[in-house]
Amino acid sequence: MITGKNYIGRQLIASGNKTYKTFNPELNQENKHVFTEATQEEINKAVNLASKAFKEYRTISGKRKSEFLNAIADEILALDEELIQTYCLESGLPEGRAKGERGRTIFQLRSFADLVEEGSWVEATIDTAIPDREPNPKSDLRKMNIPLGPVVVFGASNFPLAYSTAGGDTASALAAGCPVIVKSHPMHAGTGELIASVISKAAEKTGMPNGVFSNLNSSGIEVGQQLVVHPKVKAVGFTGSIRGGRALLDLAAKREEPIPVFAEMGSINPVIMLPQALKNRAESLATTYASSITLGTGQFCTNPGLILGLKGENLTSFINSLAHKIVEINPTCMLHPNIVGAYESNKTKALTQEGLTIVAKYEEKTQTNYASQVVTTVEGKTFLNNPTLHQEVFGPYSIIVQCENEEQLEEIISTLEGQLTGTVISDTNEVANYPTVIAAIQNRVGRIIFNGVPTGVEVCPSMVHGGPYPASTDSRFTAVGVNSIKRWVRPFSYQDWPNHILPEELKNENPLHILRSVNGTLTKEEII
């Protein structure tokens, strides 16, 4: 049941006067539930509880954390249709998408549960003492990853489940041993509260400390700002716009004790269409990319917003096919009127740039809050000289750049901002003829795709969902997959510490039977 209150540890509190409602973009009307914005007192209470909980939670075994994460997954499934219906009412997204995202959320939680139960993720490294080494004896040194402390997670607008209250940031931070305070996204506060209720329930069921999780409501930016500057908060996770992520990064850097902000932000995900592939597959590629550009109304961080090709008949054939295919697709609903407004504004700004040509635009009348798809094209020189054309238009929009030659293609790639993905469309052996182009795109992205589409992010250990700024604030980390746990920990060494009071992960006898590096050798064996 949705109450509109804030989850602060195990309590439901709503002492503030500022309220708001979520919005149903499909029906173009407000939903019925009223949500109360968190007060400064409630923010302080949530953070203080998290800080207190950290003292216990940081030492809880991987097995018990695994039980907690699996219990969250079980409780989410138990919400059943109430969760799916609320998700759809607040997002305008279809039931199939809701169920798919729920499945991904469950998978993420269980993946982290398996990771921490097994235990090797702490990267235990042991270099034993050599007391008789000449001229200087060598100390015993043992290193492992330890949690940072309370983490603030910002819910994402475009993924009400997988990147929000119990999404990848929350799951990975809890797995690492960090209490989490979620700043719920106002567009899906009801979905967030339902998830928060079951996280709180799972925490109590599995004996986690009070304050290991809190969920705070806010319709604006003030609550988030106050959380980021709170001295007891030790890290931040964010998925959203460049403007929002950069604001949080700057705020965190100005603190007396600066803290890391792991933000996954904007990306136009360049796609390089090589000529031989276009010659042989222009029509089928047009069909594939018309679907990718419009998938989810273009509201994916991996939407292909930029297509690059060498000017000529092959590229022209592709452009004509794409123009035909994309207008055959019926527009769909965006997440919120504000997102529709931003799409229209950014699209208009792009379309008024000199030298830009519209090659396809859905002209028929659409329902309120539905987005009409647009494809444009521009000469390579014009694109190079106009940074406005390099900016993301969040929605079903893509620009095709017609490059004069391979050198200009490489130059354009090198001038792009950092991106989440890059894609190369090639015949089997064609890509081998463009080594400098591939090297250039590798330097600009976190993941490169061969003969596919960037939309779709597999949750697995080999996934990198991040990239050079502004795709993310730290390209060394991923926001997806079990390796995302590394954002919430720091390396810590014990020197000459008595074996019996070392953490289990570092004891000679290796009681957890985890994989460790011992004197440079990976092993599960105990140290004799």
PDB file of C-alpha atoms in Angstrom, residues 278-279 282-283 286 312-322:
ATOM      1  CA  LEU A 278      26.021  -0.234 -46.503  1.00  0.00           C
ATOM      2  CA  LYS A 279      26.397  -1.371 -50.095  1.00  0.00           C
ATOM      3  CA  ALA A 282      21.467  -0.729 -46.564  1.00  0.00           C
ATOM      4  CA  GLU A 283      17.806  -1.700 -46.325  1.00  0.00           C
ATOM      5  CA  ALA A 286      17.789   0.864 -42.004  1.00  0.00           C
ATOM      6  CA  GLY A 312      28.528   8.523 -51.437  1.00  0.00           C
ATOM      7  CA  GLU A 313      25.880   6.321 -53.012  1.00  0.00           C
ATOM      8  CA  ASN A 314      26.032   3.674 -50.288  1.00  0.00           C
ATOM      9  CA  LEU A 315      25.340   6.157 -47.498  1.00  0.00           C
ATOM     10  CA  THR A 316      22.661   7.912 -49.551  1.00  0.00           C
ATOM     11  CA  SER A 317      20.891   4.603 -50.089  1.00  0.00           C
ATOM     12  CA  PHE A 318      20.922   3.945 -46.342  1.00  0.00           C
ATOM     13  CA  ILE A 319      19.628   7.447 -45.547  1.00  0.00           C
ATOM     14  CA  ASN A 320      16.734   7.039 -47.996  1.00  0.00           C
ATOM     15  CA  SER A 321      15.832   3.617 -46.579  1.00  0.00           C
ATOM     16  CA  LEU A 322      16.011   4.854 -42.981  1.00  0.00           C
TER      17      LEU A 322
END
